[in-house]
Coordinates of C-alpha atoms and ligand atoms in Angstrom, one line a residue:
M183 CA 4.2 -37.2 -7.5
I184 CA 5.4 -39.4 -10.4
P185 CA 8.8 -39.8 -10.3
Q186 CA 10.6 -38.1 -13.5
E187 CA 12.4 -41.3 -14.5
E188 CA 8.2 -42.7 -14.8
R189 CA 7.8 -39.9 -17.7
G190 CA 10.2 -41.4 -19.6
R191 CA 13.0 -39.1 -19.0
T192 CA 15.1 -37.4 -16.4
L193 CA 14.6 -34.0 -15.2
R194 CA 18.0 -33.2 -16.0
E195 CA 16.9 -34.4 -19.5
E196 CA 13.5 -32.5 -19.6
L197 CA 15.4 -29.4 -18.8
R198 CA 17.8 -29.5 -21.6
A199 CA 15.3 -30.1 -23.9
L200 CA 13.1 -26.9 -22.8
P201 CA 13.6 -24.5 -25.3
A202 CA 15.0 -21.2 -24.4
L203 CA 15.9 -17.6 -25.5
V204 CA 13.3 -18.4 -27.8
G205 CA 12.3 -14.2 -28.0
E206 CA 12.2 -12.5 -30.9
P207 CA 15.1 -9.6 -30.5
P208 CA 14.2 -6.4 -32.1
P209 CA 17.2 -5.0 -34.5
F210 CA 20.1 -3.3 -32.3
D211 CA 23.1 -2.0 -33.3
P212 CA 25.7 -1.6 -29.8
A213 CA 27.7 1.0 -32.2
E214 CA 24.7 2.9 -32.0
V215 CA 24.0 3.4 -28.5
P216 CA 23.0 6.9 -26.4
A217 CA 25.4 8.7 -24.1
G218 CA 23.8 7.1 -21.0
P219 CA 21.7 3.9 -19.7
H220 CA 18.6 5.6 -18.7
E221 CA 17.7 6.7 -22.5
L222 CA 18.9 3.1 -23.5
F223 CA 16.9 1.6 -21.0
L224 CA 13.8 3.9 -21.7
R225 CA 13.9 2.9 -25.2
W226 CA 13.8 -0.7 -24.7
F227 CA 11.3 -0.8 -21.6
R228 CA 8.8 1.1 -24.5
E229 CA 9.5 -1.8 -26.8
A230 CA 8.9 -4.6 -23.7
V231 CA 5.3 -2.6 -23.4
D232 CA 4.9 -2.6 -27.0
A233 CA 5.5 -6.0 -27.3
E234 CA 3.1 -6.7 -24.2
V235 CA 6.1 -8.5 -22.4
P236 CA 3.9 -9.3 -19.1
E237 CA 4.9 -7.3 -16.4
P238 CA 7.8 -5.7 -17.9
H239 CA 8.0 -3.5 -15.1
A240 CA 8.6 -6.5 -12.6
M241 CA 12.8 -6.4 -11.8
T242 CA 14.7 -9.1 -9.4
L243 CA 16.4 -6.8 -6.7
S244 CA 19.7 -8.3 -4.9
T245 CA 21.0 -7.4 -1.6
A246 CA 23.5 -9.2 0.7
D247 CA 23.0 -9.6 4.3
D248 CA 25.4 -8.9 7.3
A249 CA 27.3 -11.9 6.4
G250 CA 27.7 -11.0 3.0
L251 CA 25.2 -13.8 1.8
P252 CA 23.1 -12.6 -1.3
D253 CA 19.3 -12.4 -1.5
A254 CA 16.9 -11.6 -4.3
R255 CA 13.2 -10.8 -4.7
V256 CA 10.9 -9.7 -7.6
L257 CA 9.8 -5.9 -7.0
L258 CA 8.0 -3.6 -9.3
L259 CA 9.9 -0.4 -10.9
K260 CA 8.4 2.7 -9.7
D261 CA 10.2 5.1 -11.5
L262 CA 13.3 6.3 -13.5
T263 CA 14.5 9.7 -13.1
P264 CA 18.1 10.9 -14.1
E265 CA 19.2 9.9 -10.3
G266 CA 18.4 6.1 -11.1
W267 CA 16.0 2.9 -10.5
W268 CA 13.1 3.3 -7.9
F269 CA 11.4 0.9 -5.9
A270 CA 8.8 1.0 -2.9
S271 CA 9.0 -1.5 0.1
D272 CA 8.6 -2.3 3.7
E273 CA 11.7 -0.6 5.8
A274 CA 11.3 -3.4 8.4
S275 CA 11.6 -6.0 5.5
A276 CA 14.6 -8.5 5.0
K277 CA 15.6 -6.1 1.9
G278 CA 15.0 -2.9 4.2
R279 CA 17.1 -4.4 6.9
Q280 CA 19.5 -5.8 4.3
L281 CA 19.7 -2.4 2.6
A282 CA 19.9 -0.4 6.3
G283 CA 23.2 -2.2 6.4
N284 CA 24.6 -2.7 3.1
P285 CA 23.0 0.1 1.0
R286 CA 23.9 -1.3 -2.3
A287 CA 22.1 -3.5 -4.9
A288 CA 21.7 -5.3 -8.5
V289 CA 18.5 -4.9 -10.5
T290 CA 17.8 -7.2 -13.1
F291 CA 15.3 -7.3 -15.9
Y292 CA 14.3 -10.2 -18.2
W293 CA 12.5 -9.6 -21.4
G294 CA 11.9 -13.0 -22.5
S295 CA 9.8 -12.4 -25.8
L296 CA 12.2 -9.8 -27.0
A297 CA 15.1 -12.1 -25.5
R298 CA 16.5 -9.1 -23.6
S299 CA 18.0 -8.6 -20.3
V300 CA 18.9 -4.9 -18.3
R301 CA 21.0 -5.7 -15.3
I302 CA 22.0 -3.0 -12.6
R303 CA 24.5 -2.4 -10.2
G304 CA 24.9 0.6 -7.8
E305 CA 24.6 2.5 -4.3
V306 CA 20.8 2.9 -2.9
T307 CA 19.7 5.8 -0.9
H308 CA 16.2 6.6 0.3
G309 CA 13.5 8.8 -1.2
S310 CA 12.3 11.6 1.0
R311 CA 9.1 11.1 3.5
A312 CA 6.8 12.7 1.0
Q313 CA 7.8 10.4 -1.6
A314 CA 6.9 7.2 0.3
A315 CA 3.9 8.8 1.3
E316 CA 2.9 9.8 -2.0
D317 CA 4.1 6.0 -3.2
F318 CA 1.9 4.7 -0.4
L319 CA -1.2 6.3 -1.4
A320 CA -1.1 6.1 -4.8
R321 CA -1.4 1.9 -3.6
G322 CA -5.0 0.2 -3.7
A323 CA -6.9 0.2 -0.2
G324 CA -5.8 -3.5 0.1
A325 CA -1.8 -3.4 -0.4
R326 CA -2.0 -0.3 2.0
A327 CA -4.0 -2.4 4.7
V328 CA -1.5 -5.3 4.1
A329 CA 1.5 -2.6 4.8
L330 CA 0.4 -1.1 7.8
V331 CA 0.5 -4.1 9.3
G332 CA 3.8 -4.5 8.5
R333 CA 4.9 -7.7 9.4
S334 CA 6.4 -8.3 6.3
G335 CA 8.4 -11.8 6.3
S336 CA 7.4 -12.4 10.1
P337 CA 6.0 -16.0 10.8
V338 CA 2.4 -15.7 11.1
D339 CA -0.5 -18.2 12.1
R340 CA -2.2 -18.1 8.5
A341 CA -5.7 -17.9 10.2
G342 CA -4.8 -14.7 11.9
V343 CA -4.0 -12.6 8.7
D344 CA -7.4 -11.9 7.6
A345 CA -8.4 -10.8 11.2
E346 CA -5.7 -8.5 11.0
I347 CA -5.7 -7.2 7.3
D348 CA -9.5 -6.6 7.7
A349 CA -8.8 -4.7 10.9
A350 CA -6.0 -2.3 9.1
L351 CA -8.4 -2.2 5.8
R352 CA -11.0 -0.6 8.9
R353 CA -8.0 1.9 9.9
V354 CA -7.5 2.8 5.9
E355 CA -10.9 3.2 5.1
A356 CA -11.7 5.7 8.4
D357 CA -8.0 7.7 7.5
P358 CA -7.6 7.5 3.6
G359 CA -4.6 9.5 4.4
L360 CA -3.1 7.5 6.8
V361 CA 0.7 6.0 5.7
A362 CA 2.6 3.5 7.0
E363 CA 5.2 4.5 8.8
D364 CA 7.7 2.0 7.6
W365 CA 7.0 2.6 3.9
S366 CA 10.0 3.4 2.0
L367 CA 11.1 4.1 -1.2
W368 CA 14.9 3.7 -2.5
C369 CA 16.9 4.6 -5.5
V370 CA 19.6 2.6 -7.0
H371 CA 22.2 5.2 -8.2
A372 CA 23.8 2.9 -11.1
T373 CA 27.6 2.6 -11.6
S374 CA 26.9 0.3 -14.0
V375 CA 24.2 -0.7 -16.3
E376 CA 24.5 -3.8 -18.9
F377 CA 22.2 -4.4 -21.7
W378 CA 22.0 -8.1 -23.0
Q379 CA 20.1 -9.1 -26.3
A380 CA 20.1 -12.8 -27.5
H381 CA 21.4 -13.4 -30.6
P382 CA 20.2 -16.9 -32.3
E383 CA 23.6 -18.5 -32.7
R384 CA 24.3 -17.7 -29.3
R385 CA 26.8 -14.6 -30.6
H386 CA 24.5 -12.8 -27.9
V387 CA 24.9 -8.9 -27.8
R388 CA 26.2 -6.9 -24.6
V389 CA 27.1 -3.1 -24.0
R390 CA 27.8 -2.2 -20.6
Y391 CA 27.9 1.3 -19.4
E392 CA 30.0 2.2 -16.3
R393 CA 30.4 5.4 -14.4
P394 CA 32.1 5.9 -11.0
R395 CA 29.7 7.3 -8.2
G396 CA 29.4 11.2 -8.4
G397 CA 31.1 11.1 -12.0
D398 CA 29.1 12.1 -15.1
A399 CA 30.6 10.7 -17.9
W400 CA 29.4 7.1 -19.2
R401 CA 32.1 4.9 -20.7
T402 CA 30.4 2.1 -22.9
A403 CA 32.1 -1.1 -24.1
V404 CA 30.9 -4.0 -26.2
L405 CA 31.4 -7.2 -24.5
W406 CA 32.1 -10.5 -25.8
P407 CA 28.8 -12.7 -25.5
Ligands
FMN270 C1 5.9 -9.3 -9.7 C2 5.8 -9.1 -8.3 C3 6.0 -7.6 -7.7 C4 6.4 -7.6 -6.6 N1 6.5 -6.2 -6.2 C5 6.7 -6.1 -5.1 C6 6.8 -4.4 -4.8 O1 6.8 -3.5 -5.2 N2 7.2 -4.0 -3.3 C7 7.2 -5.1 -2.5 O2 7.8 -4.9 -1.0 N3 7.4 -6.4 -2.6 C8 6.7 -6.4 -4.1 N4 6.6 -8.0 -4.5 C9 6.8 -9.1 -3.2 C10 8.9 -9.6 -2.9 O3 9.0 -10.2 -4.0 C11 8.4 -10.2 -1.9 O4 8.3 -11.1 -1.5 C12 8.7 -9.0 -0.9 O5 9.3 -7.4 -0.9 C13 9.4 -9.3 0.7 O6 10.9 -9.4 0.3 P1 12.1 -9.7 1.5 O7 11.6 -10.3 2.6 O8 13.2 -10.1 0.8 O9 12.3 -7.9 1.7 C14 6.7 -8.5 -5.6 C15 6.6 -9.5 -5.9 C16 6.2 -10.2 -7.5 C17 6.0 -11.8 -7.8

């Protein structure tokens, strides 16, 4: 590897010179937001789809382990319902174990070309077995085979991975209704949702919706950038 200094500048200088928040924020008036965050999220999400933001449904899910140490990874949003934001994964994965011990999470979306981000916090509950099965069966055969092996995050000998997945693929093909026992859907029941949009002079716009768990009425506040 070429040391950074030989490229004429240090990594610190290179980082500082990189452009940031170069997206073009669409018109957004924080005084004119809907009563609840779901509607505003959908509006922003559709604008991200229309602007062809790559993988606009990709989101960072943050959880904490038994020691309170945060962990985070990227997942796909599976649905948005009045209950909240849904995602799917393996119960035996790190996130599954962390959520079993501490069913609270934060979710972050970043839509770079629109210079927008949304962050959501709340308690997490499981969907039903039927919902998990429906999600699982909608996955491609390859993805089902990997989930069926159910060894998310456990150390493996890479050479043995293909043989194990191929065997699982044969099971999937032989039984197309097969559902991995550990596959699960979770829902983040938001108690706080913040919409953030960049401003060219760094006078960023922040609108936060908050409500207590189980409460119906959302309170909104415009926040200092
Ligand atoms: C764009 C993208 C989408 C992903 N979607 C999912 C998903 O929907 N479900 C999932 O379990 N893992 C998904 N992953 C993999 C996770 O980031 C992660 O590696 C995996 O779930 C294991 O996480 P854990 O060990 O923290 O439980 C995705 C990764 C990327 C980069």
